[in-house]
Amino acid sequence: MAGEKKLYIKTYGCQMNVYDSERMAEALGGSGYAEVSSPEEADMILLNTCHIREKAAEKVYSELGRYKDLKIAKPDLKIGVAGCVAQAEGEEIMRRQPMVDLVVGPQSYHRLPELERRAGGGVKALDTEFPEEDKFEKLTARPKAKRAPAAFLTVQEGCDKFCAFCVVPYTRGAEVSRPVDRIFREAEDLVERGVREITLLGQNVNAYHGEGSDGTWGLARLIRRLAEIDGLKRIRFTTSHPNDMDDDLIAAHGDCEKLMPYLHLPVQSGSDRILKAMNRKHTAAEYIRLIERMREVRPDIALSGDFITGFPGETDADFEDTMALVREVKYASAFSFKYSPRPGTPAAEKGDKMVDPAVATERLYRLQELITAQQREFQNAMVGREVSVLIERAGRMPGQMVGKSEHLHAVYVTDTVAVGDMVRVAITESATNSLGGRVIR
Ligand code: 5AD
Ligand code: SF4
């Protein structure tokens, strides 16, 4: 019976982990678990972890430390670790944290119900294999449960790019694309359950090459097919690699109305020397040219990116190239990180000269200051304009409702609207991280 036992899931890292956590909750729903919002009331705690930077990975151990007392008070409590830390450090987690009953890597989530049955009472269960079968096909959803209006849908997983700094090719494995018909069925099911906006997910989503009715399909064709679903209003995708932005995908931003004008396109650095050392296989000029082409087909597109400061060997001049690239592109938002050596990656193993951490931090702050200013400028420019908003939830203030614009801005309104409504909003104000406006009837 569903709802007898209580499950608490804590999710770290990327949106793919959010998607995976939803699937794991659904799978464990079949084992009688219902989700709760605090670890104190749980019969099972599951951490879905991230290994992308050292800080992210460390959080797992400190979080586990906090559960020690809970486990002592309730010895039947099952504690599980999933995600990329589980994949990379499964055995070590079991050794360092004896209270962990279960470790499951991202490619084995369909085996979670069985692992859950096996684990506990001193018995440990660990699965960090890369099995052949399609895990998503086996992670069955609870029938027809209503969903929030915006949902994620994983279409592709893993990465073959091997950027020198990145653990993803090791923790998530080689690139695998799901077949078109399965994605289509999942999308139709989501729409039946109330979803209006789908974000297609993949570590390298624009490298998508799934089996279609007549051979292999690319991402643009998949998007155009999904756009035929009536109740689906919006499509997004993330994360992309510049080298996989093919002509069809660029064109889709101009002619597919349901594809939103927002593109997350990481470049990492503006220095050709560093890009080469990072094994990115493109230059700064090629990236800029790509951005220009995107703007030719969709002039109002919101651009986002990822940056790393302090990659081994990065000089002041290299960093200035990054600043110059950011100034030229003008981002709507961007994420920047200080380089963190990851075990097993070429950059960490090569032993190139590390940038002084204080210098890397100083560069990070300067870059973030520039990005924040650009973000504010892009957002402020929305004031006085009309945007379309998909209402997602109630806001913090009474009577307030909040949703997302085409450009992924959070928009607050105080008009009477319901979750799932698509409304036109006249933007009247721009706050720190959101816009406010009036619904146009
Ligand atoms: N150190 C710092 N940042 C990293 N990223 C990936 N690996 C590392 C690392 N070792 C950043 C990249 C990537 C984003 C998801 O995380 O910018 O695009
Ligand atoms: Fe990591 Fe590069 Fe693959 Fe992105 S493209 S997941 S940064 S290896």
Tab-separated table of C-alpha atoms and ligand atoms in Angstrom:
chain	number	residue	atom	x	y	z
A	1	MET	CA	0.000	0.000	0.000
A	2	ALA	CA	1.313	3.420	-0.898
A	3	GLY	CA	1.866	5.877	1.885
A	4	GLU	CA	2.746	3.466	4.689
A	5	LYS	CA	6.420	4.333	4.876
A	6	LYS	CA	7.978	7.763	4.619
A	7	LEU	CA	10.708	8.814	2.232
A	8	TYR	CA	12.841	11.949	2.424
A	9	ILE	CA	14.896	12.826	-0.640
A	10	LYS	CA	17.451	15.603	-0.697
A	11	THR	CA	18.693	16.630	-4.120
A	12	TYR	CA	21.967	18.352	-4.954
A	13	GLY	CA	23.388	19.565	-8.240
A	14	CYS	CA	21.889	19.777	-11.681
A	15	GLN	CA	18.382	19.550	-13.057
A	16	MET	CA	18.994	16.012	-14.156
A	17	ASN	CA	19.273	15.074	-10.506
A	18	VAL	CA	15.925	16.784	-9.876
A	19	TYR	CA	14.412	14.663	-12.622
A	20	ASP	CA	16.086	11.500	-11.310
A	21	SER	CA	14.847	12.209	-7.771
A	22	GLU	CA	11.275	12.443	-9.050
A	23	ARG	CA	11.685	9.095	-10.836
A	24	MET	CA	13.206	7.487	-7.712
A	25	ALA	CA	10.346	8.777	-5.542
A	26	GLU	CA	7.875	7.288	-8.012
A	27	ALA	CA	9.716	3.965	-8.083
A	28	LEU	CA	9.834	3.779	-4.280
A	29	GLY	CA	6.144	4.746	-4.253
A	30	GLY	CA	5.632	1.252	-5.645
A	31	SER	CA	7.424	-0.106	-2.551
A	32	GLY	CA	4.995	1.702	-0.243
A	33	TYR	CA	6.883	4.963	0.294
A	34	ALA	CA	5.300	8.399	0.307
A	35	GLU	CA	7.504	11.503	0.176
A	36	VAL	CA	7.848	13.762	3.227
A	37	SER	CA	9.629	17.080	3.611
A	38	SER	CA	11.814	16.484	6.664
A	39	PRO	CA	14.405	13.820	7.484
A	40	GLU	CA	13.143	13.533	11.091
A	41	GLU	CA	9.908	11.795	10.076
A	42	ALA	CA	11.458	9.553	7.428
A	43	ASP	CA	11.816	5.773	7.336
A	44	MET	CA	14.211	6.179	4.482
A	45	ILE	CA	16.545	9.056	3.620
A	46	LEU	CA	17.974	9.282	0.142
A	47	LEU	CA	20.646	11.809	-0.835
A	48	ASN	CA	20.903	12.437	-4.554
A	49	THR	CA	24.406	13.814	-4.832
A	50	CYS	CA	26.620	15.911	-7.110
A	51	HIS	CA	30.332	15.375	-7.799
A	52	ILE	CA	30.985	18.257	-10.194
A	53	ARG	CA	33.118	20.296	-7.787
A	54	GLU	CA	34.823	19.383	-4.535
A	55	LYS	CA	32.493	21.542	-2.439
A	56	ALA	CA	29.443	19.789	-3.834
A	57	ALA	CA	30.887	16.375	-3.038
A	58	GLU	CA	31.878	17.344	0.514
A	59	LYS	CA	28.321	18.368	1.341
A	60	VAL	CA	27.299	14.718	1.239
A	61	TYR	CA	29.549	13.732	4.107
A	62	SER	CA	28.526	16.646	6.301
A	63	GLU	CA	24.850	15.983	5.568
A	64	LEU	CA	25.283	12.301	6.459
A	65	GLY	CA	26.935	13.336	9.719
A	66	ARG	CA	23.740	15.167	10.633
A	67	TYR	CA	21.710	11.965	10.308
A	68	LYS	CA	23.758	10.026	12.869
A	69	ASP	CA	21.435	10.800	15.787
A	70	LEU	CA	18.374	9.959	13.712
A	71	LYS	CA	19.828	6.546	12.920
A	72	ILE	CA	20.647	5.906	16.586
A	73	ALA	CA	17.130	6.874	17.643
A	74	LYS	CA	15.556	4.815	14.857
A	75	PRO	CA	17.792	1.863	13.911
A	76	ASP	CA	15.361	0.751	11.163
A	77	LEU	CA	15.933	4.014	9.322
A	78	LYS	CA	17.429	3.288	5.904
A	79	ILE	CA	19.967	5.737	4.559
A	80	GLY	CA	20.838	5.726	0.877
A	81	VAL	CA	23.234	7.682	-1.312
A	82	ALA	CA	22.469	8.105	-5.014
A	83	GLY	CA	23.874	10.326	-7.754
A	84	CYS	CA	27.358	11.089	-8.958
A	85	VAL	CA	29.154	10.904	-5.597
A	86	ALA	CA	27.648	7.437	-5.171
A	87	GLN	CA	28.999	6.512	-8.601
A	88	ALA	CA	32.467	7.927	-7.994
A	89	GLU	CA	33.000	7.066	-4.329
A	90	GLY	CA	30.497	4.304	-3.531
A	91	GLU	CA	32.860	2.004	-1.665
A	92	GLU	CA	34.463	4.899	0.190
A	93	ILE	CA	31.085	6.170	1.372
A	94	MET	CA	30.271	2.750	2.800
A	95	ARG	CA	33.640	2.742	4.585
A	96	ARG	CA	33.586	6.310	5.879
A	97	GLN	CA	29.908	6.314	6.877
A	98	PRO	CA	28.936	2.880	8.230
A	99	MET	CA	25.361	4.067	8.783
A	100	VAL	CA	24.782	4.172	5.014
A	101	ASP	CA	22.736	1.119	3.998
A	102	LEU	CA	22.506	1.643	0.284
A	103	VAL	CA	24.549	3.170	-2.521
A	104	VAL	CA	23.141	3.471	-6.028
A	105	GLY	CA	24.755	5.042	-9.102
A	106	PRO	CA	22.797	7.049	-11.701
A	107	GLN	CA	22.624	4.189	-14.193
A	108	SER	CA	21.054	1.738	-11.745
A	109	TYR	CA	18.039	3.656	-10.439
A	110	HIS	CA	15.590	1.148	-11.882
A	111	ARG	CA	17.073	-1.370	-9.466
A	112	LEU	CA	16.404	0.874	-6.465
A	113	PRO	CA	13.240	-0.910	-5.203
A	114	GLU	CA	15.146	-4.192	-5.125
A	115	LEU	CA	18.169	-2.598	-3.425
A	116	GLU	CA	15.844	-1.001	-0.875
A	117	ARG	CA	14.328	-4.406	-0.052
A	118	ARG	CA	17.766	-5.921	0.394
A	119	ALA	CA	19.358	-3.134	2.448
A	120	GLY	CA	18.948	-2.502	6.170
A	121	GLY	CA	19.448	-4.350	9.455
A	122	GLY	CA	23.192	-4.434	8.867
A	123	VAL	CA	22.881	-5.582	5.248
A	124	LYS	CA	24.491	-3.228	2.730
A	125	ALA	CA	23.467	-2.860	-0.898
A	126	LEU	CA	25.641	-1.240	-3.548
A	127	ASP	CA	25.061	-0.911	-7.284
A	128	THR	CA	27.274	1.354	-9.374
A	129	GLU	CA	27.208	-0.598	-12.605
A	130	PHE	CA	26.458	0.676	-16.082
A	131	PRO	CA	23.799	-1.837	-17.127
A	132	GLU	CA	22.642	-2.179	-20.730
A	133	GLU	CA	18.889	-1.820	-20.174
A	134	ASP	CA	16.974	1.480	-20.371
A	135	LYS	CA	16.503	2.509	-16.767
A	136	PHE	CA	13.816	5.080	-17.562
A	137	GLU	CA	11.659	2.448	-19.236
A	138	LYS	CA	11.691	0.516	-15.983
A	139	LEU	CA	11.113	3.485	-13.679
A	140	THR	CA	7.332	3.430	-13.886
A	141	ALA	CA	5.327	6.466	-12.886
A	142	ARG	CA	2.440	6.359	-10.449
A	143	PRO	CA	-0.567	6.366	-12.753
A	144	LYS	CA	-1.941	9.780	-13.602
A	145	ALA	CA	-0.735	11.726	-10.572
A	146	LYS	CA	-1.209	15.443	-11.279
A	147	ARG	CA	1.995	17.309	-12.079
A	148	ALA	CA	3.184	20.892	-11.736
A	149	PRO	CA	2.921	22.905	-15.000
A	150	ALA	CA	6.669	22.901	-15.708
A	151	ALA	CA	8.494	19.577	-15.861
A	152	PHE	CA	11.856	18.109	-16.808
A	153	LEU	CA	12.249	15.236	-19.220
A	154	THR	CA	15.613	13.524	-19.647
A	155	VAL	CA	16.268	12.700	-23.304
A	156	GLN	CA	20.001	12.092	-23.251
A	157	GLU	CA	22.526	11.233	-20.611
A	158	GLY	CA	26.274	11.049	-20.306
A	159	CYS	CA	28.993	12.785	-22.251
A	160	ASP	CA	31.739	11.832	-24.703
A	161	LYS	CA	33.359	15.270	-24.827
A	162	PHE	CA	35.913	14.798	-22.049
A	163	CYS	CA	36.581	18.419	-21.199
A	164	ALA	CA	39.779	18.232	-19.186
A	165	PHE	CA	38.217	19.508	-15.931
A	166	CYS	CA	34.983	17.519	-15.914
A	167	VAL	CA	33.942	14.339	-14.063
A	168	VAL	CA	30.683	13.876	-15.952
A	169	PRO	CA	32.024	11.432	-18.575
A	170	TYR	CA	33.167	9.237	-15.669
A	171	THR	CA	30.173	9.514	-13.315
A	172	ARG	CA	27.391	9.517	-15.907
A	173	GLY	CA	29.196	7.468	-18.491
A	174	ALA	CA	29.120	7.538	-22.282
A	175	GLU	CA	26.495	9.436	-24.191
A	176	VAL	CA	23.173	7.610	-24.535
A	177	SER	CA	20.053	9.003	-26.237
A	178	ARG	CA	16.562	7.698	-25.478
A	179	PRO	CA	14.429	6.631	-28.455
A	180	VAL	CA	12.010	9.212	-29.881
A	181	ASP	CA	8.799	7.234	-29.259
A	182	ARG	CA	9.537	6.757	-25.563
A	183	ILE	CA	10.249	10.444	-25.106
A	184	PHE	CA	7.083	11.297	-27.014
A	185	ARG	CA	4.992	8.965	-24.863
A	186	GLU	CA	6.455	10.425	-21.678
A	187	ALA	CA	5.783	13.959	-22.933
A	188	GLU	CA	2.167	13.099	-23.820
A	189	ASP	CA	1.692	11.553	-20.409
A	190	LEU	CA	3.112	14.669	-18.725
A	191	VAL	CA	0.750	16.902	-20.707
A	192	GLU	CA	-2.221	14.728	-19.725
A	193	ARG	CA	-1.173	15.225	-16.134
A	194	GLY	CA	-1.198	19.010	-16.394
A	195	VAL	CA	2.278	19.876	-17.695
A	196	ARG	CA	2.448	22.882	-20.073
A	197	GLU	CA	6.199	23.400	-20.302
A	198	ILE	CA	8.837	20.713	-20.763
A	199	THR	CA	12.564	21.209	-20.391
A	200	LEU	CA	14.445	18.515	-22.255
A	201	LEU	CA	17.477	17.479	-20.235
A	202	GLY	CA	20.824	16.017	-21.099
A	203	GLN	CA	24.426	16.589	-20.027
A	204	ASN	CA	24.966	17.302	-23.690
A	205	VAL	CA	21.404	17.595	-24.821
A	206	ASN	CA	22.104	19.008	-28.274
A	207	ALA	CA	24.223	15.967	-29.075
A	208	TYR	CA	20.922	14.071	-28.918
A	209	HIS	CA	20.759	11.348	-31.582
A	210	GLY	CA	17.835	9.078	-30.731
A	211	GLU	CA	16.273	6.269	-32.714
A	212	GLY	CA	13.266	7.629	-34.594
A	213	SER	CA	10.690	6.109	-36.972
A	214	ASP	CA	13.113	6.480	-39.896
A	215	GLY	CA	16.635	6.401	-38.551
A	216	THR	CA	18.412	8.698	-36.152
A	217	TRP	CA	16.843	12.006	-35.111
A	218	GLY	CA	18.628	15.113	-33.872
A	219	LEU	CA	17.387	17.427	-31.139
A	220	ALA	CA	15.749	19.949	-33.501
A	221	ARG	CA	13.617	17.262	-35.121
A	222	LEU	CA	12.656	15.912	-31.704
A	223	ILE	CA	11.638	19.410	-30.585
A	224	ARG	CA	9.524	19.960	-33.709
A	225	ARG	CA	7.789	16.613	-33.126
A	226	LEU	CA	7.069	17.427	-29.470
A	227	ALA	CA	5.734	20.840	-30.510
A	228	GLU	CA	2.884	18.975	-32.247
A	229	ILE	CA	1.458	17.948	-28.854
A	230	ASP	CA	-1.567	20.222	-28.454
A	231	GLY	CA	-1.623	20.944	-24.729
A	232	LEU	CA	2.135	21.513	-24.601
A	233	LYS	CA	2.833	25.243	-24.751
A	234	ARG	CA	6.557	25.587	-24.201
A	235	ILE	CA	9.735	23.650	-24.844
A	236	ARG	CA	13.204	24.326	-23.456
A	237	PHE	CA	16.408	22.305	-23.401
A	238	THR	CA	19.599	22.273	-21.372
A	239	THR	CA	22.663	21.894	-21.321
A	240	SER	CA	24.304	22.393	-24.689
A	241	HIS	CA	27.805	22.247	-26.101
A	242	PRO	CA	28.699	24.887	-28.750
A	243	ASN	CA	30.013	22.237	-31.144
A	244	ASP	CA	26.628	20.486	-31.266
A	245	MET	CA	24.551	23.544	-32.232
A	246	ASP	CA	23.687	22.351	-35.738
A	247	ASP	CA	21.931	24.409	-38.448
A	248	ASP	CA	18.557	22.804	-37.826
A	249	LEU	CA	18.684	23.562	-34.098
A	250	ILE	CA	19.664	27.166	-34.742
A	251	ALA	CA	16.819	27.473	-37.287
A	252	ALA	CA	14.326	25.979	-34.812
A	253	HIS	CA	14.871	29.000	-32.559
A	254	GLY	CA	13.541	31.142	-35.375
A	255	ASP	CA	10.628	29.044	-36.630
A	256	CYS	CA	9.401	26.843	-33.777
A	257	GLU	CA	7.054	29.024	-31.745
A	258	LYS	CA	6.948	26.724	-28.740
A	259	LEU	CA	10.725	26.720	-28.378
A	260	MET	CA	11.501	29.422	-25.823
A	261	PRO	CA	14.015	32.224	-26.551
A	262	TYR	CA	16.545	31.104	-23.963
A	263	LEU	CA	19.805	29.266	-24.533
A	264	HIS	CA	22.263	27.990	-21.969
A	265	LEU	CA	25.490	27.628	-23.909
A	266	PRO	CA	28.570	27.213	-21.701
A	267	VAL	CA	31.899	28.433	-23.074
A	268	GLN	CA	34.026	28.165	-19.874
A	269	SER	CA	36.734	30.619	-20.992
A	270	GLY	CA	37.366	33.362	-23.526
A	271	SER	CA	41.019	32.448	-24.062
A	272	ASP	CA	41.881	30.163	-26.983
A	273	ARG	CA	44.915	28.884	-25.119
A	274	ILE	CA	42.802	27.843	-22.129
A	275	LEU	CA	39.997	26.495	-24.330
A	276	LYS	CA	42.588	24.264	-25.966
A	277	ALA	CA	43.951	23.119	-22.607
A	278	MET	CA	40.359	22.439	-21.527
A	279	ASN	CA	39.868	20.246	-24.632
A	280	ARG	CA	36.799	22.269	-25.634
A	281	LYS	CA	37.575	21.888	-29.360
A	282	HIS	CA	36.378	25.377	-30.322
A	283	THR	CA	37.791	28.902	-30.218
A	284	ALA	CA	36.367	32.043	-28.642
A	285	ALA	CA	35.712	33.505	-32.118
A	286	GLU	CA	33.749	30.409	-33.161
A	287	TYR	CA	31.615	30.757	-30.064
A	288	ILE	CA	30.962	34.447	-30.727
A	289	ARG	CA	30.023	33.653	-34.342
A	290	LEU	CA	27.539	31.067	-33.063
A	291	ILE	CA	25.996	33.613	-30.711
A	292	GLU	CA	25.639	36.016	-33.649
A	293	ARG	CA	23.847	33.345	-35.672
A	294	MET	CA	21.482	32.698	-32.755
A	295	ARG	CA	20.690	36.389	-32.573
A	296	GLU	CA	20.108	36.562	-36.322
A	297	VAL	CA	17.272	34.010	-36.036
A	298	ARG	CA	16.007	35.164	-32.624
A	299	PRO	CA	17.119	38.736	-31.779
A	300	ASP	CA	15.560	38.729	-28.285
A	301	ILE	CA	17.146	35.436	-27.196
A	302	ALA	CA	18.339	35.286	-23.570
A	303	LEU	CA	21.816	33.811	-23.411
A	304	SER	CA	23.313	32.031	-20.477
A	305	GLY	CA	26.676	30.373	-19.923
A	306	ASP	CA	29.106	28.689	-17.553
A	307	PHE	CA	32.607	29.904	-16.740
A	308	ILE	CA	35.569	28.558	-14.830
A	309	THR	CA	38.226	30.835	-13.362
A	310	GLY	CA	41.671	29.661	-12.313
A	311	PHE	CA	41.973	26.707	-14.673
A	312	PRO	CA	45.600	25.456	-14.414
A	313	GLY	CA	47.874	27.786	-16.362
A	314	GLU	CA	45.340	30.649	-16.649
A	315	THR	CA	47.211	33.962	-16.778
A	316	ASP	CA	45.896	37.486	-16.222
A	317	ALA	CA	45.793	37.913	-20.004
A	318	ASP	CA	43.737	34.716	-20.422
A	319	PHE	CA	41.307	35.941	-17.824
A	320	GLU	CA	41.012	39.319	-19.542
A	321	ASP	CA	40.034	37.417	-22.696
A	322	THR	CA	37.193	35.853	-20.714
A	323	MET	CA	36.057	39.271	-19.485
A	324	ALA	CA	36.176	40.573	-23.059
A	325	LEU	CA	34.073	37.668	-24.323
A	326	VAL	CA	31.468	38.273	-21.625
A	327	ARG	CA	31.367	41.984	-22.506
A	328	GLU	CA	30.841	41.112	-26.146
A	329	VAL	CA	28.142	38.451	-25.663
A	330	LYS	CA	26.084	40.276	-23.001
A	331	TYR	CA	24.521	37.456	-21.022
A	332	ALA	CA	21.021	37.398	-19.554
A	333	SER	CA	22.484	35.209	-16.799
A	334	ALA	CA	25.560	33.068	-16.313
A	335	PHE	CA	27.157	30.766	-13.794
A	336	SER	CA	30.793	30.969	-12.838
A	337	PHE	CA	32.935	28.711	-10.724
A	338	LYS	CA	36.419	28.557	-9.345
A	339	TYR	CA	38.312	25.636	-10.831
A	340	SER	CA	38.159	22.581	-8.609
A	341	PRO	CA	40.468	19.650	-9.433
A	342	ARG	CA	38.430	16.461	-9.762
A	343	PRO	CA	40.017	13.062	-9.168
A	344	GLY	CA	40.512	11.083	-12.367
A	345	THR	CA	40.132	14.021	-14.773
A	346	PRO	CA	43.000	14.900	-17.157
A	347	ALA	CA	43.405	18.422	-15.748
A	348	ALA	CA	43.781	17.118	-12.201
A	349	GLU	CA	46.136	14.288	-13.175
A	350	LYS	CA	48.366	16.340	-15.468
A	351	GLY	CA	49.781	18.315	-12.581
A	352	ASP	CA	49.933	21.642	-14.472
A	353	LYS	CA	50.680	24.645	-12.355
A	354	MET	CA	47.670	25.559	-10.226
A	355	VAL	CA	46.583	29.183	-10.163
A	356	ASP	CA	46.981	30.778	-6.741
A	357	PRO	CA	43.557	30.215	-5.105
A	358	ALA	CA	43.383	33.859	-4.000
A	359	VAL	CA	43.919	34.983	-7.600
A	360	ALA	CA	41.283	32.537	-8.878
A	361	THR	CA	38.825	33.876	-6.280
A	362	GLU	CA	39.564	37.473	-7.190
A	363	ARG	CA	38.938	36.678	-10.870
A	364	LEU	CA	35.728	34.890	-9.958
A	365	TYR	CA	34.437	37.948	-8.087
A	366	ARG	CA	35.301	40.293	-10.941
A	367	LEU	CA	33.599	38.026	-13.445
A	368	GLN	CA	30.534	37.649	-11.253
A	369	GLU	CA	30.273	41.385	-10.838
A	370	LEU	CA	30.251	41.836	-14.612
A	371	ILE	CA	27.711	39.043	-15.122
A	372	THR	CA	25.439	40.405	-12.382
A	373	ALA	CA	25.465	43.824	-14.027
A	374	GLN	CA	24.539	42.285	-17.386
A	375	GLN	CA	21.827	40.209	-15.768
A	376	ARG	CA	20.339	43.305	-14.162
A	377	GLU	CA	20.469	45.185	-17.446
A	378	PHE	CA	18.693	42.391	-19.336
A	379	GLN	CA	16.056	42.095	-16.637
A	380	ASN	CA	15.484	45.851	-16.258
A	381	ALA	CA	14.937	46.112	-20.007
A	382	MET	CA	11.755	44.055	-19.529
A	383	VAL	CA	10.032	46.903	-17.684
A	384	GLY	CA	7.380	48.412	-19.940
A	385	ARG	CA	7.235	45.287	-22.087
A	386	GLU	CA	4.587	42.593	-22.359
A	387	VAL	CA	5.663	39.043	-21.633
A	388	SER	CA	3.924	35.678	-21.570
A	389	VAL	CA	3.946	33.941	-18.182
A	390	LEU	CA	3.183	30.357	-17.212
A	391	ILE	CA	1.825	30.535	-13.651
A	392	GLU	CA	3.593	27.929	-11.498
A	393	ARG	CA	2.716	28.554	-7.845
A	394	ALA	CA	1.561	30.938	-5.137
A	395	GLY	CA	4.078	33.623	-4.159
A	396	ARG	CA	5.263	34.405	-0.629
A	397	MET	CA	2.962	37.395	-0.149
A	398	PRO	CA	-0.780	36.761	0.230
A	399	GLY	CA	-2.607	37.025	-3.091
A	400	GLN	CA	0.603	36.806	-5.059
A	401	MET	CA	1.122	34.269	-7.845
A	402	VAL	CA	4.401	33.562	-9.584
A	403	GLY	CA	5.397	32.086	-12.898
A	404	LYS	CA	8.135	32.162	-15.534
A	405	SER	CA	8.453	34.353	-18.599
A	406	GLU	CA	9.715	33.121	-21.986
A	407	HIS	CA	13.156	34.363	-20.921
A	408	LEU	CA	12.997	32.375	-17.679
A	409	HIS	CA	12.467	35.396	-15.440
A	410	ALA	CA	10.362	34.843	-12.327
A	411	VAL	CA	7.308	37.096	-12.694
A	412	TYR	CA	4.990	38.040	-9.812
A	413	VAL	CA	1.375	39.118	-10.277
A	414	THR	CA	-1.416	39.884	-7.804
A	415	ASP	CA	-4.271	39.286	-10.253
A	416	THR	CA	-6.573	36.289	-9.928
A	417	VAL	CA	-4.858	33.529	-11.870
A	418	ALA	CA	-4.559	29.778	-11.391
A	419	VAL	CA	-1.557	27.449	-11.479
A	420	GLY	CA	-1.116	26.294	-15.077
A	421	ASP	CA	-2.588	29.475	-16.636
A	422	MET	CA	-0.661	31.122	-19.488
A	423	VAL	CA	-1.184	34.857	-19.245
A	424	ARG	CA	0.127	38.031	-20.872
A	425	VAL	CA	1.686	40.329	-18.304
A	426	ALA	CA	2.641	43.990	-18.618
A	427	ILE	CA	5.896	44.311	-16.666
A	428	THR	CA	5.884	47.284	-14.294
A	429	GLU	CA	8.854	46.624	-12.034
A	430	SER	CA	12.180	44.849	-11.783
A	431	ALA	CA	13.378	43.613	-8.370
A	432	THR	CA	16.646	41.818	-7.511
A	433	ASN	CA	15.764	38.420	-8.964
A	434	SER	CA	12.257	38.836	-10.299
A	435	LEU	CA	9.848	40.989	-12.265
A	436	GLY	CA	6.432	42.264	-11.266
A	437	GLY	CA	3.479	43.207	-13.447
A	438	ARG	CA	-0.239	43.260	-14.276
A	439	VAL	CA	-2.143	40.584	-16.146
A	440	ILE	CA	-3.593	41.914	-19.394
A	441	ARG	CA	-7.152	40.715	-19.915
B	1	5AD	N1	35.793	22.951	-11.518
B	1	5AD	C1	35.016	24.051	-11.617
B	1	5AD	N2	33.893	24.096	-12.344
B	1	5AD	C2	33.538	22.983	-13.025
B	1	5AD	N3	32.509	22.730	-13.827
B	1	5AD	C3	32.590	21.448	-14.256
B	1	5AD	N4	33.684	20.865	-13.742
B	1	5AD	C4	34.294	21.796	-12.967
B	1	5AD	C5	35.485	21.807	-12.184
B	1	5AD	N5	36.256	20.729	-12.085
B	1	5AD	C6	31.495	23.723	-14.193
B	1	5AD	C7	31.509	23.992	-15.692
B	1	5AD	C8	30.269	23.287	-16.155
B	1	5AD	C9	29.358	23.433	-14.956
B	1	5AD	C10	28.218	22.499	-14.893
B	1	5AD	O1	30.228	23.247	-13.867
B	1	5AD	O2	31.405	25.378	-15.900
B	1	5AD	O3	29.705	23.840	-17.325
B	2	SF4	FE1	31.604	17.991	-18.788
B	2	SF4	FE2	32.484	19.058	-21.094
B	2	SF4	FE3	30.765	16.967	-21.134
B	2	SF4	FE4	29.920	19.391	-20.324
B	2	SF4	S1	30.670	18.847	-22.388
B	2	SF4	S2	29.492	17.409	-19.312
B	2	SF4	S3	31.716	20.200	-19.276
B	2	SF4	S4	32.872	16.933	-20.330
